Short mmCIF file of C-alpha atoms in Angstrom, two decimals:
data_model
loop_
_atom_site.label_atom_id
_atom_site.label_comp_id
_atom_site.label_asym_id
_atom_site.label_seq_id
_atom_site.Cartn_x
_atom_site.Cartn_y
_atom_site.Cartn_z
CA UNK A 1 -5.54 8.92 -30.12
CA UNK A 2 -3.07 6.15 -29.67
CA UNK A 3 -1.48 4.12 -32.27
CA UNK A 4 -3.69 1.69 -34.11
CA UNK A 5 -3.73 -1.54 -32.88
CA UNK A 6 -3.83 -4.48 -36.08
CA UNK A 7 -5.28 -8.05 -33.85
CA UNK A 8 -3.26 -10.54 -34.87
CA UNK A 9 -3.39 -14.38 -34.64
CA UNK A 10 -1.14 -14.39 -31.19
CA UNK A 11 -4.01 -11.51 -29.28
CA UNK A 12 -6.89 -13.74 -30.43
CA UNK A 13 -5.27 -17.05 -29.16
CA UNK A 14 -4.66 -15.19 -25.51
CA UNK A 15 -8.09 -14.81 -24.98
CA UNK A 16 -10.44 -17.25 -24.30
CA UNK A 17 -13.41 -15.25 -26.19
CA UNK A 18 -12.64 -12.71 -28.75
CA UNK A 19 -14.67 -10.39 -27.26
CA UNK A 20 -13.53 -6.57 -27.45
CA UNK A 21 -12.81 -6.43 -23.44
CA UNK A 22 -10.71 -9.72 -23.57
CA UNK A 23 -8.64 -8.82 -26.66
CA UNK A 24 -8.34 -5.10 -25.52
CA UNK A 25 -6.94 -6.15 -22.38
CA UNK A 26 -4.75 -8.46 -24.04
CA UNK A 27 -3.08 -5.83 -26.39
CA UNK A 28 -3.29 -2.82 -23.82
CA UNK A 29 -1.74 -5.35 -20.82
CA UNK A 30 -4.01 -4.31 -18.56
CA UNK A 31 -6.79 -5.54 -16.26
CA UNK A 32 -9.97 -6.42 -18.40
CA UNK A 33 -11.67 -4.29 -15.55
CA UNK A 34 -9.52 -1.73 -16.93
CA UNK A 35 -10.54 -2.74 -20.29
CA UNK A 36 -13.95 -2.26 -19.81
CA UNK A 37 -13.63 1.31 -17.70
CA UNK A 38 -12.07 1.97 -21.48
CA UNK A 39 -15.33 0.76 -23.11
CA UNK A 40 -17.57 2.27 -20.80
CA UNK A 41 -16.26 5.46 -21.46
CA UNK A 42 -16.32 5.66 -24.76
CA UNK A 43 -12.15 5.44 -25.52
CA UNK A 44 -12.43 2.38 -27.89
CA UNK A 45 -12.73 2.34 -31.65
CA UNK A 46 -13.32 -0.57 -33.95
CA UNK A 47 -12.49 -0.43 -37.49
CA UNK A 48 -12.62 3.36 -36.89
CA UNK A 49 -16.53 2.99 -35.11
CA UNK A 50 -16.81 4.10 -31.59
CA UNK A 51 -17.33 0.60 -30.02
CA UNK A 52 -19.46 1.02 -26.32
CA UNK A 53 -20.14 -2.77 -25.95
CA UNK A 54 -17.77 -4.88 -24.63
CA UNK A 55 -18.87 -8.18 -25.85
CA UNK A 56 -18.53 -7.05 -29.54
CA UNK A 57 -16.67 -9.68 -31.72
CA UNK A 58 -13.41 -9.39 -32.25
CA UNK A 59 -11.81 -10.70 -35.66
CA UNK A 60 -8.27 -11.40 -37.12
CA UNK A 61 -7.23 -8.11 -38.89
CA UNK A 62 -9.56 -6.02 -37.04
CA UNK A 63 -7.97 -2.58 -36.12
CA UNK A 64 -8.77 -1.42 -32.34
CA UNK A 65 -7.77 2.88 -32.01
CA UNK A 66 -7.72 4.32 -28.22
CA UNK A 67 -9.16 7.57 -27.87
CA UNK A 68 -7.63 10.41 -25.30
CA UNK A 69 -9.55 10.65 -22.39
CA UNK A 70 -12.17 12.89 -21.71
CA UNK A 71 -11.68 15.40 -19.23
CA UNK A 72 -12.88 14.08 -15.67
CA UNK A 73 -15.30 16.40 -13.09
CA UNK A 74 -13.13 18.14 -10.35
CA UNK A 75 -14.78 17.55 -6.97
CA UNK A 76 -12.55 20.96 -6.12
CA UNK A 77 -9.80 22.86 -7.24
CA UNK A 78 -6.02 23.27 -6.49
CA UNK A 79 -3.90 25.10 -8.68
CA UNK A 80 -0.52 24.66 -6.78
CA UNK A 81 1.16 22.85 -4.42
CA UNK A 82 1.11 26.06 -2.21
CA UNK A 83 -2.56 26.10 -2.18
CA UNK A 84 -2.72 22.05 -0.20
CA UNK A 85 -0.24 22.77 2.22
CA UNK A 86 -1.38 25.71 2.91
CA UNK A 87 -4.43 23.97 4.17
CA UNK A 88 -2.52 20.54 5.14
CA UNK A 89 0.76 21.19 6.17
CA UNK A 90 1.48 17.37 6.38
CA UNK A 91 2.26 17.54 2.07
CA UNK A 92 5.50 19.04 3.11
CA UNK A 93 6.63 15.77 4.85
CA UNK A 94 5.45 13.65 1.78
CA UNK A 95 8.83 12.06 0.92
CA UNK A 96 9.82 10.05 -2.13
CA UNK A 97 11.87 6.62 -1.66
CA UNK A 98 11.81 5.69 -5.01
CA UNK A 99 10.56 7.37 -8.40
CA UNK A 100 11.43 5.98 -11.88
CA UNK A 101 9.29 6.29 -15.52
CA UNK A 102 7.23 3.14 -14.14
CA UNK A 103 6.12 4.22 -10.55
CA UNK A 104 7.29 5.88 -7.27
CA UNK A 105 6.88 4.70 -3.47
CA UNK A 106 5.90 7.38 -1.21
CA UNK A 107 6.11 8.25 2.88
CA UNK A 108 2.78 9.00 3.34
CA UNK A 109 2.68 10.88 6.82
CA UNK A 110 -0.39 10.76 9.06
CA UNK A 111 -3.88 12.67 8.48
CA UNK A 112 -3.93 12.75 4.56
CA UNK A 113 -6.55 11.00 2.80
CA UNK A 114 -5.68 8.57 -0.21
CA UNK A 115 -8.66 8.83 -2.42
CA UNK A 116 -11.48 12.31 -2.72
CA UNK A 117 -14.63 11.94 -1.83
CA UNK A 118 -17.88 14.12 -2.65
CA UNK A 119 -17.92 14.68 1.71
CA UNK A 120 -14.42 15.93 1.55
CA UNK A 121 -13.63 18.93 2.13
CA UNK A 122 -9.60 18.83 2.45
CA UNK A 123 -6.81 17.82 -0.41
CA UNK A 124 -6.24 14.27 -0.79
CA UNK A 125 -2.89 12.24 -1.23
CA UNK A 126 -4.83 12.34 -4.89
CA UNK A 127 -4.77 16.19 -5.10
CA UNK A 128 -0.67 15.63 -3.95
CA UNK A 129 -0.45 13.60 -7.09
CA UNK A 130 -2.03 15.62 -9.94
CA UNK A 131 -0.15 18.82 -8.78
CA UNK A 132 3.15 17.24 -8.59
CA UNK A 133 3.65 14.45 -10.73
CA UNK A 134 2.38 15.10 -14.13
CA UNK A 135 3.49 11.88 -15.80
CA UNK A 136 0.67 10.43 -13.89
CA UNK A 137 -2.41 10.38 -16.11
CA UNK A 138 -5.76 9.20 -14.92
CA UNK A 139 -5.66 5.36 -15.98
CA UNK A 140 -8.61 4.11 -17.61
CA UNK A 141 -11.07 6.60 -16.52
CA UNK A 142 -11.01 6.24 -12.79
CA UNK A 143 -9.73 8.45 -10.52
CA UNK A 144 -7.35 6.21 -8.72
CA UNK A 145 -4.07 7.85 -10.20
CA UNK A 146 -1.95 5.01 -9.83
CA UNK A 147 -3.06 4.31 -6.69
CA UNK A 148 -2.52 0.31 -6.19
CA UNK A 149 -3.44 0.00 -2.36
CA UNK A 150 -4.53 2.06 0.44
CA UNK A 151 -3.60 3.20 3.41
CA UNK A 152 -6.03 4.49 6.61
CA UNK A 153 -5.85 8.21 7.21
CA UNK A 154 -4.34 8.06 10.43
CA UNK A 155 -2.23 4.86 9.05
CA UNK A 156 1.75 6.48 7.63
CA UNK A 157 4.11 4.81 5.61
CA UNK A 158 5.24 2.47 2.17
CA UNK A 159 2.99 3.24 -0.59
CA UNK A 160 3.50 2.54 -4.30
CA UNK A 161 1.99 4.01 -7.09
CA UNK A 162 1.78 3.30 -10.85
CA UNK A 163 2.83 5.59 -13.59
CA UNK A 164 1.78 3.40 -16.50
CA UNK A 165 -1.05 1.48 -17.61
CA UNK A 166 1.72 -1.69 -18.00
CA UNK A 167 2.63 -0.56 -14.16
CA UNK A 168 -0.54 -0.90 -12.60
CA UNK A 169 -1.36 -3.76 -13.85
CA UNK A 170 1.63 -5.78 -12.71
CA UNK A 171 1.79 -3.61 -9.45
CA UNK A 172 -1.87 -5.31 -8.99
CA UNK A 173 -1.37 -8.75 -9.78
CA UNK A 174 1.63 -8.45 -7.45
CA UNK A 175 -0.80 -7.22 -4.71
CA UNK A 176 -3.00 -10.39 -5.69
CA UNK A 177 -0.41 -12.69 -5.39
CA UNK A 178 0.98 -11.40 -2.72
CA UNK A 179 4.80 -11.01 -3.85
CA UNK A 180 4.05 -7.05 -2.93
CA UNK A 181 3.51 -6.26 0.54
CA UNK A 182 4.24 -4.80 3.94
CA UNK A 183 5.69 -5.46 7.26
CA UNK A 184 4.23 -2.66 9.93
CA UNK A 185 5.13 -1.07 13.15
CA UNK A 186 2.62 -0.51 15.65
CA UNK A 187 2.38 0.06 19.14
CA UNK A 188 0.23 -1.32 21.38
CA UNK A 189 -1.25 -1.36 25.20
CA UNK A 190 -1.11 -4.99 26.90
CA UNK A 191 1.69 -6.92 25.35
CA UNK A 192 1.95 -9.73 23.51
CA UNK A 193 3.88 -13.02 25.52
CA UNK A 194 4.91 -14.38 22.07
CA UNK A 195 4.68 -14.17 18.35
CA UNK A 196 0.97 -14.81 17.41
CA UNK A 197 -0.63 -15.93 14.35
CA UNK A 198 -4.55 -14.64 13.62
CA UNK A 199 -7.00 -16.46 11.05
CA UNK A 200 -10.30 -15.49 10.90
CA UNK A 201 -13.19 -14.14 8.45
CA UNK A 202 -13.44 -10.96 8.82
CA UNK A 203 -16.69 -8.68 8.08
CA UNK A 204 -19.19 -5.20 8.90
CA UNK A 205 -19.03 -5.11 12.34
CA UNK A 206 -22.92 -5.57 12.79
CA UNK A 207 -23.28 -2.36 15.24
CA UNK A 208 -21.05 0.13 14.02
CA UNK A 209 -20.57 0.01 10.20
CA UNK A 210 -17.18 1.95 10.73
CA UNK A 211 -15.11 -1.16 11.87
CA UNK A 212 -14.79 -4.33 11.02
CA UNK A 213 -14.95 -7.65 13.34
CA UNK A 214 -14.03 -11.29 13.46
CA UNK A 215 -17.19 -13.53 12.08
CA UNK A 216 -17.22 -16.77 11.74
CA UNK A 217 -18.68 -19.02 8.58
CA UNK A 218 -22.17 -19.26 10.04
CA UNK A 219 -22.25 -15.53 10.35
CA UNK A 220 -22.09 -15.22 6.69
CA UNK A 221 -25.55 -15.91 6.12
CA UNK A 222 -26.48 -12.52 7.69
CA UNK A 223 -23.40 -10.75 6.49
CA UNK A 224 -22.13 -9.80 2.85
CA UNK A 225 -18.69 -9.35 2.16
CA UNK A 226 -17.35 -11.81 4.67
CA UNK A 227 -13.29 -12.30 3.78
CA UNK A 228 -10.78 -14.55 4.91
CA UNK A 229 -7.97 -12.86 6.80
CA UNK A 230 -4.55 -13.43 8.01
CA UNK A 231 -1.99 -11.81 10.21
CA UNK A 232 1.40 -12.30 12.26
CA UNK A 233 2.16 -10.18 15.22
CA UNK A 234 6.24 -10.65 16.16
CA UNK A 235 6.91 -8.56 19.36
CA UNK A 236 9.94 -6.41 19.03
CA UNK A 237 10.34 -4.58 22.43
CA UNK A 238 8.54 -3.32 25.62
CA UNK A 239 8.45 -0.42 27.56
CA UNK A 240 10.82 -0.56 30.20
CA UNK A 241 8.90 2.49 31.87
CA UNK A 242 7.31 1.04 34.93
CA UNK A 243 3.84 2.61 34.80
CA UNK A 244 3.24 1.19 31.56
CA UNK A 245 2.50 -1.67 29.70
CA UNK A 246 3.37 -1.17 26.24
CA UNK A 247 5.03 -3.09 23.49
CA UNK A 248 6.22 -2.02 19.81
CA UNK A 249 5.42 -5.39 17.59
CA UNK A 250 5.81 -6.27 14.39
CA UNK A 251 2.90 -7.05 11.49
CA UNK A 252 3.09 -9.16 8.43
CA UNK A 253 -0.32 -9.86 6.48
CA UNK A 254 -0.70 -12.09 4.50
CA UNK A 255 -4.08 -10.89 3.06
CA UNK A 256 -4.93 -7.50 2.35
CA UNK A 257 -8.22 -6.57 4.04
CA UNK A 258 -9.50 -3.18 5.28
CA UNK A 259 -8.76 -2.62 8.81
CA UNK A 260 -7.06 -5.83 8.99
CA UNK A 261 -4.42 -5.66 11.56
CA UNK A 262 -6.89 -3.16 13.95
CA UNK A 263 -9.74 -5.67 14.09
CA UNK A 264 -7.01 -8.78 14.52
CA UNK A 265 -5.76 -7.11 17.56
CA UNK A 266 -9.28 -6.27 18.85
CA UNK A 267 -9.77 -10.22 18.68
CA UNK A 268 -6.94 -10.51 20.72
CA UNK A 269 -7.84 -8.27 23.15
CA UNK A 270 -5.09 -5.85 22.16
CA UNK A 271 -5.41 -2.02 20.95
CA UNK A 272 -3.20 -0.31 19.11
CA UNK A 273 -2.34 3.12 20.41
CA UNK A 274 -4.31 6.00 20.24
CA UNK A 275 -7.22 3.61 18.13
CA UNK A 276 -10.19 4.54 19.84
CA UNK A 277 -12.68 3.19 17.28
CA UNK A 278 -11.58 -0.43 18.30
CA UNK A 279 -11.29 -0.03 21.62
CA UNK A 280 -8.22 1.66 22.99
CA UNK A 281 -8.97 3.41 26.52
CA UNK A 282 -5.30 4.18 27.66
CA UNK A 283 -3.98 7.16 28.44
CA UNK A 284 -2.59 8.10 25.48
CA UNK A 285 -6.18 8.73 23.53
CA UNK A 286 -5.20 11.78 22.09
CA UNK A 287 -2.60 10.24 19.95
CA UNK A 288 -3.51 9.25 16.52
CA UNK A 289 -3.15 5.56 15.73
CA UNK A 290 0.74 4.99 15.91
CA UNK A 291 0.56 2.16 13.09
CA UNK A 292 3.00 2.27 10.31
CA UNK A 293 4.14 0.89 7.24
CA UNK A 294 7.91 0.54 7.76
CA UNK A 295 9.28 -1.76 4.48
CA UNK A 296 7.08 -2.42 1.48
CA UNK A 297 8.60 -5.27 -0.96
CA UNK A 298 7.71 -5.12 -4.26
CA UNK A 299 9.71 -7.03 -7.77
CA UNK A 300 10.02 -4.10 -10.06
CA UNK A 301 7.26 -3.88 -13.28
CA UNK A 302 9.96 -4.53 -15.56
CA UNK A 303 12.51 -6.06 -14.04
CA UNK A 304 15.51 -5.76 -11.57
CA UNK A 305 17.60 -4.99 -14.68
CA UNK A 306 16.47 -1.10 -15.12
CA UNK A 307 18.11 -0.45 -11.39
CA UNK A 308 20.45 2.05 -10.49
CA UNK A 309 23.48 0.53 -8.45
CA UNK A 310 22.21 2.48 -5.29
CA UNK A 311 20.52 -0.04 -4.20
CA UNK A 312 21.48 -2.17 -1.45
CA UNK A 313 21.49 -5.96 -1.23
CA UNK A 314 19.69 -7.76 1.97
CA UNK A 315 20.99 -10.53 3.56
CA UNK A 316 18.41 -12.96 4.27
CA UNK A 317 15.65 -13.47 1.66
CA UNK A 318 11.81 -12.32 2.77
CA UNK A 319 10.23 -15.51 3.54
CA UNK A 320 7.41 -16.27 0.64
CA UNK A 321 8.53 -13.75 -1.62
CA UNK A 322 12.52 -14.64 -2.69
CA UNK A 323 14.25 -16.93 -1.58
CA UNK A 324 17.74 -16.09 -3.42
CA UNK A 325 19.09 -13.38 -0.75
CA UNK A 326 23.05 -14.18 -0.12
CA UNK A 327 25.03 -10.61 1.29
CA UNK A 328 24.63 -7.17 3.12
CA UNK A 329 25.84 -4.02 2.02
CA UNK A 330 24.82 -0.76 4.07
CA UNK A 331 25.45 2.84 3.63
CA UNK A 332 23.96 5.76 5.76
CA UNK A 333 22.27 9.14 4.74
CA UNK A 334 21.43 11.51 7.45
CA UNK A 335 17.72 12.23 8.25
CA UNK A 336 17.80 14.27 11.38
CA UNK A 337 14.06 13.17 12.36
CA UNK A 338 14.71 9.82 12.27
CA UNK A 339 16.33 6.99 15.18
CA UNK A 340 19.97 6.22 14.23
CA UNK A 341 18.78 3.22 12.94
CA UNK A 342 16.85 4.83 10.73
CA UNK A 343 19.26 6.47 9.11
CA UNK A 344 20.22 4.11 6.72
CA UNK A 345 19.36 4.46 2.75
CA UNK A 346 15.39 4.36 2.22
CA UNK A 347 15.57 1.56 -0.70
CA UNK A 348 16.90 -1.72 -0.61
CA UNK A 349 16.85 -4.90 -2.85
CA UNK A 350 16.60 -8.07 -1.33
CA UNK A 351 17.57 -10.61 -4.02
CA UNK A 352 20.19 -11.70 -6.23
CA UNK A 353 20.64 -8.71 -8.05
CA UNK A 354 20.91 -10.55 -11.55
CA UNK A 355 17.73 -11.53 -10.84
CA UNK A 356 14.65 -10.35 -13.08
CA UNK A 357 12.73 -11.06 -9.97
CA UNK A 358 14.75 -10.21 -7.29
CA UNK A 359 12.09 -7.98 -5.18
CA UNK A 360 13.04 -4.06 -4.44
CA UNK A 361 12.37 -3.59 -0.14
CA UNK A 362 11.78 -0.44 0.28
CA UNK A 363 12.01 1.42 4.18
CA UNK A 364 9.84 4.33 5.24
CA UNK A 365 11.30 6.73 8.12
CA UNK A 366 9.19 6.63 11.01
CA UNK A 367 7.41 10.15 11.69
CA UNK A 368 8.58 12.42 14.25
CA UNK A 369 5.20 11.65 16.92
CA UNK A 370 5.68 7.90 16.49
CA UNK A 371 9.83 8.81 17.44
CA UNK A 372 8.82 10.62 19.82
CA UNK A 373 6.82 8.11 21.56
CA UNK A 374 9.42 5.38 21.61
CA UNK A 375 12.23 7.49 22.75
CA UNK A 376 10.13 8.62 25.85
CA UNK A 377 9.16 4.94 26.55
CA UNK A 378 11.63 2.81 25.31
CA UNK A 379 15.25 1.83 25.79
CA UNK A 380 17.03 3.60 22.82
CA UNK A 381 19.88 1.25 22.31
CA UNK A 382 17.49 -1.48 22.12
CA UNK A 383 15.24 0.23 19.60
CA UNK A 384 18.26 0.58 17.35
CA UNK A 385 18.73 -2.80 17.19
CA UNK A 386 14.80 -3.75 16.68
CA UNK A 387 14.24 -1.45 14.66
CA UNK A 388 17.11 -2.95 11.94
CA UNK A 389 15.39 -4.24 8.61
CA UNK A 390 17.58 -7.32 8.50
CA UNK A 391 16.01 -7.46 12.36
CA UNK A 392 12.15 -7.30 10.88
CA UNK A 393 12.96 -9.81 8.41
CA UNK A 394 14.38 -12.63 10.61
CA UNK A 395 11.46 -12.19 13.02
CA UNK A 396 9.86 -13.51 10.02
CA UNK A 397 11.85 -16.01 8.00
#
């Protein structure tokens, strides 16, 4: 059981009930949803009585206890690290940008589920998690791990994930706000003449519940969960082979919703590689789709302070997120998979660094099919120079 926790004048003056959810969330710092996962579970005592409702009155002097949590059901079992890759090689090529006591950012490569599922029946970035970072506990009775945000199976790239209650909940109001996020690489058949912004509300496709489709405000009356959405496509490059007609652009969202950038480029007529679901017909069907998360900013939960002097500084500031960017230092480490402009450190801070906000911009390797794929159909020296961070940035400031 944790520490008791005395509620004191300051807790009950943060909340605008004193109900136990509020005031737990309050004194935990976490989400209330959190709070209440707590509740549900039975985790929470007040004045030493196991406390299951969450709108129980809270009063000055009251003493809140935290129980350990109980052990959660295994959908399956995976005793070693050995035992997933045996049966999904792609754990191997998991690699770690970042890892500190409050949370890590991962490569996640293509073809690994995030989350498990009763349907399942492979290892899940989830199974990756338990077996090799123990720190991790399950946080508030879900199985989410730490997990903050999602990626697609087929989707590689930036992902962050909490170690700490305190972490995930400032990871997720981050994600809220939007001062974490991602700019993406994909690749797509019939290019783009010019950087293109897409606004729509986006919803169940109403024939095939597996994608989602550009509505509009009348079609929410016959659909639920009808979201506002936002993207900007910046091309980088096309193919300078003369059979095709292929372009490598840049993404920046600027809302977070599932399948976002796919069904924005289905609106605009465009398919991303290998994306059959949406549409894609090319040639190249047997890829998977070549979309990835290339640089994931993100301010750190507890400040740009704790940071090693590793880090590199950026020179221009991410529009929207910090605007206090002033120099440019690089240095290399060689990854023999990767572009040579790849092969530049995978963590970056763009900021002042005396900053307590100054956001960390973190840069995930390409994987070795999406390489692949470029070097066959693009000009190399030219992909060098697209492929720069700084590069990504301007396209966007």
């Amino acid at each position: 059981m944790q520490n008791a926790i005395i509620i004191t004048q300051k807790a009950l003056d943060a909340t605008p009930k004193p109900r136990l959810d509020s005031v737990l969330s309050v004194c935990l710092q976490i989400p209330r949803a959190q709070a209440l996962q707590l509740i549900k579970h039975q985790q929470i005592l007040l004045n030493d009585t196991l406390c299951t409702k969450a709108s129980a009155q809270v009063a000055l002097g009251d003493v809140l206890g935290v129980l350990t949590p109980h052990s959660q059901p295994q959908t399956r079992d995976y005793d070693s690290l050995e035992a997933i890759t045996e049966l999904k090689p792609e754990f191997l090529d998991i690699e770690i940008l970042h890892q500190d006591s409050e949370f890590l950012v991962i490569n996640k490569p293509p073809n690994i589920v995030i989350h498990e599922a009763p349907s399942l029946k492979e290892p899940t970035l989830v199974d990756w998690i338990k077996l090799t970072q123990s720190p991790i506990r399950n946080l508030c009775g879900d199985l989410r791990y730490g997990i903050v945000h999602r990626l697609d199976r087929q989707t590689s790239g930036a992902l962050a994930i909490a170690k700490t209650p305190q972490a995930h909940n400032a990871l997720s109001a981050q994600l809220k706000s939007r001062q974490m996020g991602r700019y993406y690489l994909a690749l797509i058949a019939n290019p783009l003449k010019k950087a293109t912004i897409v606004e729509c509300y986006l919803g169940r496709h109403p024939k095939n519940r597996l994608k989602m489709t550009k509505l509009t405000r009348h079609d929410a009356r016959a659909h639920t969960g009808l979201r506002y959405s936002k993207s900007v496509f910046a091309p980088l490059l096309d193919c300078t082979h003369s059979r095709q007609s292929l372009q490598l652009v840049a993404v920046k969202l600027f809302t977070g919703r599932t399948h976002q950038i796919r069904a924005h480029l289905e609106s605009l007529g465009r398919h991303i590689i290998g994306d059959t679901l949406y549409g894609y017909k090319g040639e190249f069907g047997e890829y998977r789709v070549l979309l990835h998360a290339y640089l994931m900013y993100v301010s750190h939960p507890k400040g740009s302070s704790i940071l090693s002097q590793e880090h590199c500084l950026l020179s221009r500031f991410v529009k929207g997120v910090n605007p206090s960017c002033s120099s440019l230092r690089d240095h290399t480490a060689s990854k023999s998979h990767c572009l040579d402009s790849l092969d530049s450190t995978t963590s970056l801070v763009a900021g002042d660094s005396d900053s307590i906000d100054s956001p960390l911009v973190f840069k995930a390797p390409l994987f070795a099919d999406m390489i692949a794929f470029l070097e066959r159909y693009f000009d190399k020296d030219k992909l060098n120079e697209v492929l720069s961070p700084r590069y990504i940035l301007d396209c966007f400031a």
